[in-house]
Amino acid sequence: MTMLSIDAERLLGRLRELGQIGRDGDGRLVRLAGSDADKAGRDVFIAWVRSAGLEVAIDRIGNIFGIWKDDANADAAPVLLGSHIDTVINAGIYDGCYGVLSGLEAIETLKASRYVPTRPIAVAAFTNEEGVRYAPDMMGSLVYASGLPVEEALATIGTDGTVLGAELERIGYAGSEEPGFLKPHAYVELHIEQGPVLEREGVPIGAVENLQGISWQRVTIEGEANHAGTTPMSMRRDAGHAAARVITFLRDRARNANTPTVATVGCMSFEPNAINVIPSRATFTVDLRDPDEGRLQAEEAALAAYLRELAAAEEVTVSVERLARFEPVTFDNGIVELVEDAARKRGLASKRMTSGAGHDAQMIARIAPSAMIFVPSIGGISHNPREHTPDADLVAGANILLDVVTRLADQ
């Protein structure tokens, strides 16, 4: 079969069209899971899936599937492509959507070429990957891979007090299929890198071989509120100062480790939050990530030990709540090699990479051989309206996906 190429104008046009759905009064792209904006995005995606002549299926957690099969291959396990179309608040237009729309584009290109796959090919748009309104993130794919019971997920209460199951019913996306009804032969997810590596190194294609483990915790430090002017420094039980020491500890440890470990404190609040009162309580989150499970466990243990020492030294009480924990994922080497081979055949350089962000692929990897393809992100910016990848890189990545799915569908 001669080398095919996707319809660049169709893919780029759809990306831009979907990127305008869910704009708020300030022009921000906000398409949170289960919202009216999410419904509008889903409706447009399904219209495109149907116009491509694909079968549409929706499962109970709201995952959408566009399936290309015929009588000859209907019983074979499908090659699954996809990502998500929900967004963060004030998002860019590529995160997740690029993988979903490129998956659809790859199927349409193959159909138009009269290619006859040995296996069905399907594209998925997974529910609530971002986890902004409902926790945890990557929920739809986690449920699909049997990592979270569907009833528990549907009962999740959002940041606005809504219940996910009720919202899916309200917007018409509480499907009837049981999650996991489609057992993939393999899964491939195309995504913008969301980091600076490919752009800085001038490499157009990332062959993602593994994904960092993620540990999220919420730490609460209890001290004693007192007057900021009358309490000597040596007599304070300052929860705010204790929290600052934790932040410094995490940053210094990660920077000096000479490993890929990263540590972030992204949320923090003080009580009573008054300029002239010593904080009685500090609550903050800790995000630890590492592609090696042993190192990630070591970082968690080091933090726990430091918190015990801190409690004694600062005369404060420390409590820790586990928010989320995902082990590192090693992707299927055979699919990674297919990505590298496809790049070579198209004259493109590629680089084996670790994904620093979480993706639906890490969940589907529990039930099927999986891997990811990255394309550059300008400035490494993502989750931001300035998120950008040049059109040529978007088209190149979609063509690599096309080549990889063609190989997988013939296995």
Coordinates of C-alpha atoms in Angstrom, one line a residue:
M1 CA 0.0 0.0 0.0
T2 CA 1.4 3.4 -0.9
M3 CA 2.1 5.9 1.9
L4 CA -1.1 7.8 2.8
S5 CA -1.4 11.2 4.3
I6 CA -4.3 12.6 6.4
D7 CA -6.5 15.5 5.2
A8 CA -4.6 18.4 6.9
E9 CA -7.3 21.0 6.2
R10 CA -10.0 18.8 7.7
L11 CA -8.1 18.0 10.9
L12 CA -6.9 21.6 11.5
G13 CA -10.3 23.0 10.7
R14 CA -12.0 20.7 13.2
L15 CA -9.4 21.5 15.9
R16 CA -10.1 25.2 15.5
E17 CA -13.9 24.6 15.4
L18 CA -13.9 22.5 18.6
G19 CA -11.6 25.0 20.2
Q20 CA -14.3 27.7 20.0
I21 CA -16.9 25.5 21.7
G22 CA -17.2 26.3 25.4
R23 CA -16.0 29.9 25.4
D24 CA -17.2 31.9 28.4
G25 CA -18.1 35.5 28.6
D26 CA -14.4 36.4 29.0
G27 CA -13.5 34.4 25.9
R28 CA -11.9 31.6 28.0
L29 CA -12.2 28.0 26.8
V30 CA -13.9 26.2 29.7
R31 CA -15.3 22.8 28.8
L32 CA -15.5 20.9 32.1
A33 CA -16.8 17.4 32.3
G34 CA -20.6 17.0 32.4
S35 CA -21.2 20.7 31.7
D36 CA -23.3 22.3 29.0
A37 CA -20.1 23.2 27.2
D38 CA -19.0 19.5 27.4
K39 CA -22.3 18.5 25.9
A40 CA -21.8 21.0 23.0
G41 CA -18.3 19.6 22.3
R42 CA -19.6 16.0 22.5
D43 CA -22.5 16.8 20.1
V44 CA -20.1 18.2 17.5
F45 CA -17.7 15.3 17.8
I46 CA -20.5 12.7 17.4
A47 CA -21.7 14.5 14.4
W48 CA -18.3 14.2 12.8
V49 CA -18.1 10.5 13.8
R50 CA -21.5 9.8 12.2
S51 CA -20.5 11.7 9.1
A52 CA -17.5 9.4 8.8
G53 CA -19.9 6.4 8.7
L54 CA -18.8 5.0 12.1
E55 CA -20.9 3.2 14.6
V56 CA -21.4 5.3 17.8
A57 CA -21.3 3.7 21.3
I58 CA -21.4 5.4 24.7
D59 CA -20.8 3.6 28.0
R60 CA -22.2 4.4 31.4
I61 CA -19.4 6.7 32.4
G62 CA -20.0 8.7 29.2
N63 CA -17.0 7.6 27.2
I64 CA -17.7 7.9 23.5
F65 CA -16.5 5.5 20.9
G66 CA -16.6 5.7 17.1
I67 CA -16.1 2.2 15.7
W68 CA -15.2 1.1 12.2
K69 CA -15.9 -2.6 11.6
D70 CA -17.5 -4.9 9.1
D71 CA -18.8 -8.4 9.1
A72 CA -15.4 -9.9 8.2
N73 CA -13.5 -8.4 11.2
A74 CA -16.3 -7.7 13.7
D75 CA -15.1 -10.5 16.1
A76 CA -11.5 -9.3 16.3
A77 CA -10.2 -7.0 19.0
P78 CA -10.0 -3.4 17.7
V79 CA -7.1 -1.0 17.6
L80 CA -8.2 1.9 19.8
L81 CA -7.1 5.5 19.3
G82 CA -8.2 8.5 21.3
S83 CA -7.8 10.9 24.2
H84 CA -10.3 13.4 25.7
I85 CA -12.2 16.6 24.8
D86 CA -12.9 18.0 28.3
T87 CA -10.6 20.9 29.3
V88 CA -9.2 22.8 32.2
I89 CA -10.3 26.4 33.0
N90 CA -8.9 28.8 30.4
A91 CA -7.5 26.1 28.3
G92 CA -5.7 25.8 25.0
I93 CA -7.3 24.1 22.0
Y94 CA -5.0 21.1 21.6
D95 CA -4.7 19.2 24.9
G96 CA -6.7 16.0 24.4
C97 CA -8.7 17.2 21.4
Y98 CA -5.7 16.7 19.1
G99 CA -5.5 13.0 19.9
V100 CA -9.3 12.4 19.5
L101 CA -9.6 14.3 16.2
S102 CA -6.4 12.8 14.8
G103 CA -7.8 9.3 15.6
L104 CA -11.0 10.1 13.8
E105 CA -9.0 11.6 10.9
A106 CA -6.8 8.5 10.6
I107 CA -9.9 6.3 10.3
E108 CA -11.5 8.6 7.7
T109 CA -8.3 8.6 5.7
L110 CA -8.1 4.8 5.7
K111 CA -11.7 4.4 4.8
A112 CA -11.4 6.8 1.9
S113 CA -8.3 4.8 0.6
R114 CA -10.4 1.6 0.5
Y115 CA -8.0 0.0 2.9
V116 CA -9.4 -3.2 4.4
P117 CA -8.1 -3.7 8.0
T118 CA -7.8 -7.1 9.6
R119 CA -9.1 -5.6 12.8
P120 CA -11.8 -3.0 13.7
I121 CA -10.4 0.5 14.4
A122 CA -12.1 2.7 17.0
V123 CA -11.6 6.2 18.3
A124 CA -12.4 7.1 21.9
A125 CA -13.2 10.4 23.7
F126 CA -12.8 9.6 27.4
T127 CA -14.8 11.4 30.1
N128 CA -13.3 13.7 32.7
E129 CA -9.6 13.3 31.9
E130 CA -8.7 16.7 33.4
G131 CA -10.4 16.1 36.8
V132 CA -11.2 19.8 37.3
R133 CA -14.8 19.4 38.2
Y134 CA -14.8 15.8 39.4
A135 CA -11.8 13.9 41.0
P136 CA -9.9 11.9 40.2
D137 CA -8.5 12.9 36.8
M138 CA -8.4 10.3 34.0
M139 CA -11.7 9.1 35.4
G140 CA -13.3 7.7 32.3
S141 CA -10.3 5.7 31.2
L142 CA -9.7 4.5 34.8
V143 CA -13.3 3.2 35.0
Y144 CA -12.9 1.7 31.6
A145 CA -9.8 -0.2 32.7
S146 CA -11.7 -1.4 35.9
G147 CA -9.5 0.7 38.2
L148 CA -12.6 2.5 39.7
P149 CA -16.1 1.0 40.0
V150 CA -18.5 2.8 37.7
E151 CA -21.1 3.3 40.4
E152 CA -18.5 5.0 42.6
A153 CA -17.4 7.3 39.8
L154 CA -21.0 8.2 38.9
A155 CA -21.6 9.2 42.5
T156 CA -18.7 11.6 42.6
I157 CA -19.6 15.0 43.9
G158 CA -18.1 17.9 42.0
T159 CA -16.5 21.1 43.1
D160 CA -19.8 22.8 42.5
G161 CA -21.8 20.3 44.4
T162 CA -23.2 18.5 41.4
V163 CA -23.1 14.7 41.0
L164 CA -21.4 13.3 37.9
G165 CA -24.0 10.7 37.1
A166 CA -26.8 13.2 37.3
E167 CA -24.9 15.6 35.0
L168 CA -24.3 12.9 32.4
E169 CA -28.0 12.1 32.5
R170 CA -28.8 15.8 32.2
I171 CA -26.7 16.4 29.1
G172 CA -27.7 13.1 27.5
Y173 CA -24.4 11.2 27.8
A174 CA -25.2 8.5 30.3
G175 CA -24.7 5.6 27.9
S176 CA -25.9 2.1 28.2
E177 CA -22.7 0.1 27.4
E178 CA -20.7 -1.3 30.3
P179 CA -17.3 0.3 30.6
G180 CA -14.7 -2.1 29.1
F181 CA -17.2 -3.5 26.6
L182 CA -14.7 -3.0 23.8
K183 CA -11.5 -5.0 24.5
P184 CA -8.6 -3.3 22.6
H185 CA -5.9 -5.2 20.7
A186 CA -3.7 -2.1 21.3
Y187 CA -4.2 1.6 22.2
V188 CA -2.3 4.6 20.8
E189 CA -2.7 8.2 22.0
L190 CA -1.4 11.2 20.1
H191 CA -0.8 14.3 22.2
I192 CA 1.1 17.5 22.3
E193 CA 4.1 17.1 24.6
Q194 CA 3.0 19.8 27.1
G195 CA 6.7 20.3 27.8
P196 CA 9.7 21.9 26.2
V197 CA 12.0 19.0 25.2
L198 CA 11.0 18.3 21.6
E199 CA 11.0 22.0 20.7
R200 CA 14.3 22.7 22.3
E201 CA 16.0 19.7 20.7
G202 CA 14.4 20.3 17.3
V203 CA 12.8 16.9 17.2
P204 CA 9.3 16.6 15.7
I205 CA 8.2 13.2 17.0
G206 CA 8.3 11.8 20.5
A207 CA 8.0 8.1 20.9
V208 CA 6.7 7.9 24.5
E209 CA 8.1 4.8 26.2
N210 CA 7.0 5.4 29.8
L211 CA 4.9 7.7 32.0
Q212 CA 5.7 9.1 35.4
G213 CA 4.1 7.8 38.6
I214 CA 2.1 10.4 40.4
S215 CA 1.6 10.8 44.1
W216 CA -0.9 13.5 45.3
Q217 CA -1.2 14.3 49.0
R218 CA -2.9 17.0 51.1
V219 CA -0.9 18.1 54.2
T220 CA -2.5 20.0 57.1
I221 CA -0.3 21.6 59.7
E222 CA -2.0 22.8 63.0
G223 CA -0.2 25.4 65.1
E224 CA -1.5 28.2 67.3
A225 CA -2.9 31.5 66.2
N226 CA -1.4 34.5 68.2
H227 CA -0.7 38.1 67.9
A228 CA 1.9 38.9 65.2
G229 CA 3.4 41.8 67.2
T230 CA 3.5 40.5 70.8
T231 CA 4.6 36.9 70.3
P232 CA 8.4 36.4 70.3
M233 CA 9.7 34.4 67.4
S234 CA 11.1 31.8 69.7
M235 CA 7.7 31.2 71.3
R236 CA 5.6 30.7 68.1
R237 CA 3.8 27.6 66.9
D238 CA 3.6 29.0 63.3
A239 CA 1.8 26.7 60.9
G240 CA 2.7 29.0 58.0
H241 CA 6.4 28.9 58.7
A242 CA 6.3 25.1 59.1
A243 CA 4.5 24.8 55.7
A244 CA 7.2 27.0 54.1
R245 CA 9.9 24.7 55.4
V246 CA 8.2 21.7 53.7
I247 CA 8.1 23.5 50.4
T248 CA 11.8 24.3 50.7
F249 CA 12.6 20.8 51.7
L250 CA 10.8 19.3 48.7
R251 CA 12.4 21.7 46.2
D252 CA 15.9 21.3 47.5
R253 CA 15.6 17.5 47.7
A254 CA 14.3 17.3 44.1
R255 CA 16.9 19.7 42.7
N256 CA 19.8 18.0 44.3
A257 CA 18.7 14.4 43.6
N258 CA 20.2 14.1 40.0
T259 CA 17.1 12.1 39.1
P260 CA 13.9 12.9 37.1
T261 CA 12.0 13.4 40.3
V262 CA 9.8 16.5 40.4
A263 CA 8.0 18.0 43.4
T264 CA 5.4 20.7 43.4
V265 CA 3.2 22.5 46.0
G266 CA 0.4 23.9 43.9
C267 CA -2.3 24.8 46.4
M268 CA -2.0 26.4 49.9
S269 CA -4.2 28.2 52.3
F270 CA -3.7 29.7 55.8
E271 CA -6.1 30.2 58.7
P272 CA -7.2 32.6 60.0
N273 CA -5.5 34.3 57.0
A274 CA -5.1 37.7 58.6
I275 CA -2.1 39.9 58.1
N276 CA -1.4 40.4 61.8
V277 CA -2.2 36.9 63.1
I278 CA 0.3 34.0 63.2
P279 CA -1.3 31.1 61.1
S280 CA -2.9 28.5 63.2
R281 CA -3.4 26.2 60.2
A282 CA -1.7 25.7 56.9
T283 CA -3.2 23.3 54.3
F284 CA -1.3 22.5 51.1
T285 CA -1.0 19.9 48.4
V286 CA 2.1 17.9 47.4
D287 CA 2.5 16.6 43.9
L288 CA 5.4 14.1 43.6
R289 CA 6.3 12.4 40.3
D290 CA 9.0 10.0 39.1
P291 CA 9.1 7.4 36.3
D292 CA 10.6 4.8 38.7
E293 CA 8.3 3.3 41.3
G294 CA 11.1 2.7 43.8
R295 CA 12.3 6.3 43.7
L296 CA 8.7 7.5 44.0
Q297 CA 8.2 5.4 47.1
A298 CA 11.5 6.7 48.5
E299 CA 10.4 10.3 48.0
E300 CA 7.1 9.6 49.7
A301 CA 9.0 8.1 52.6
A302 CA 11.4 11.0 52.8
L303 CA 8.5 13.5 53.0
A304 CA 6.8 11.4 55.7
A305 CA 10.0 11.4 57.8
Y306 CA 10.6 15.1 57.3
L307 CA 7.0 15.8 58.4
R308 CA 7.6 13.8 61.6
E309 CA 10.8 15.8 62.4
L310 CA 9.1 19.1 61.6
A311 CA 6.2 18.4 63.9
A312 CA 8.6 17.9 66.8
A313 CA 10.8 20.8 65.9
E314 CA 8.1 23.4 65.3
E315 CA 5.7 22.0 68.0
V316 CA 2.9 21.6 65.5
T317 CA 0.5 18.7 64.5
V318 CA 0.8 17.3 61.0
S319 CA -1.8 15.2 59.2
V320 CA -1.7 13.8 55.7
E321 CA -4.5 12.8 53.3
R322 CA -3.8 10.7 50.2
L323 CA -5.6 12.3 47.2
A324 CA -4.4 10.1 44.3
R325 CA -1.7 7.6 43.6
F326 CA -0.8 6.1 40.2
E327 CA 2.2 3.9 39.6
P328 CA 4.6 4.6 36.7
V329 CA 3.7 3.0 33.4
T330 CA 6.0 1.3 30.9
F331 CA 4.4 1.4 27.5
D332 CA 4.6 -1.4 25.0
N333 CA 8.0 -1.5 23.3
G334 CA 6.6 -3.0 20.1
I335 CA 4.3 0.0 19.6
V336 CA 7.1 2.4 20.5
E337 CA 9.3 0.8 17.8
L338 CA 6.4 1.2 15.3
V339 CA 6.3 4.9 16.1
E340 CA 10.1 5.2 15.6
D341 CA 9.9 3.2 12.3
A342 CA 7.0 5.3 11.0
A343 CA 9.0 8.5 11.7
R344 CA 12.1 7.1 9.9
K345 CA 10.1 6.2 6.9
R346 CA 8.7 9.7 6.7
G347 CA 12.1 11.3 7.1
L348 CA 11.4 12.6 10.6
A349 CA 13.6 12.5 13.6
S350 CA 12.2 10.9 16.8
K351 CA 13.1 10.7 20.4
R352 CA 12.2 8.2 23.1
M353 CA 10.6 10.1 25.9
T354 CA 9.0 9.9 29.4
S355 CA 5.6 11.6 29.8
G356 CA 5.6 13.9 32.8
A357 CA 1.9 14.4 32.7
G358 CA -0.9 11.9 33.2
H359 CA -2.9 10.6 30.2
D360 CA -5.7 8.2 29.4
A361 CA -3.0 5.9 27.9
Q362 CA -1.7 5.1 31.4
M363 CA -5.1 3.6 32.3
I364 CA -5.7 1.7 29.1
A365 CA -2.2 0.2 29.4
R366 CA -3.7 -1.8 32.3
I367 CA -5.8 -3.8 29.8
A368 CA -4.0 -3.5 26.4
P369 CA -0.6 -2.9 24.9
S370 CA -0.4 0.9 24.7
A371 CA 1.9 3.8 23.8
M372 CA 1.9 7.5 23.0
I373 CA 3.1 9.8 20.3
F374 CA 4.2 13.4 21.2
V375 CA 4.6 16.5 19.0
P376 CA 6.3 19.7 20.1
S377 CA 4.6 22.3 22.3
I378 CA 6.0 25.8 21.7
G379 CA 7.6 27.0 24.9
G380 CA 6.4 23.9 26.7
I381 CA 3.2 25.7 27.5
S382 CA 0.0 23.8 28.1
H383 CA -3.3 24.2 30.2
N384 CA -3.1 27.8 29.0
P385 CA -4.6 29.7 26.1
R386 CA -1.1 30.3 24.7
E387 CA -0.7 26.5 24.2
H388 CA 0.5 26.1 20.6
T389 CA 1.9 23.6 18.2
P390 CA 2.6 24.6 14.6
D391 CA 0.3 23.2 11.9
A392 CA 3.1 21.3 10.3
D393 CA 3.9 19.4 13.5
L394 CA 0.2 18.6 14.1
V395 CA 0.0 17.1 10.6
A396 CA 3.2 15.2 11.0
G397 CA 2.0 13.6 14.2
A398 CA -1.3 12.7 12.7
N399 CA 0.5 11.0 9.8
I400 CA 2.6 9.0 12.2
L401 CA -0.5 7.9 14.0
L402 CA -2.0 6.9 10.7
D403 CA 1.0 4.8 9.8
V404 CA 1.1 3.1 13.3
V405 CA -2.6 2.3 13.3
T406 CA -2.3 0.8 9.8
R407 CA 0.4 -1.6 11.0
L408 CA -1.5 -2.5 14.2
A409 CA -4.8 -3.1 12.3
D410 CA -3.0 -5.7 10.1
Q411 CA -1.7 -7.7 13.1

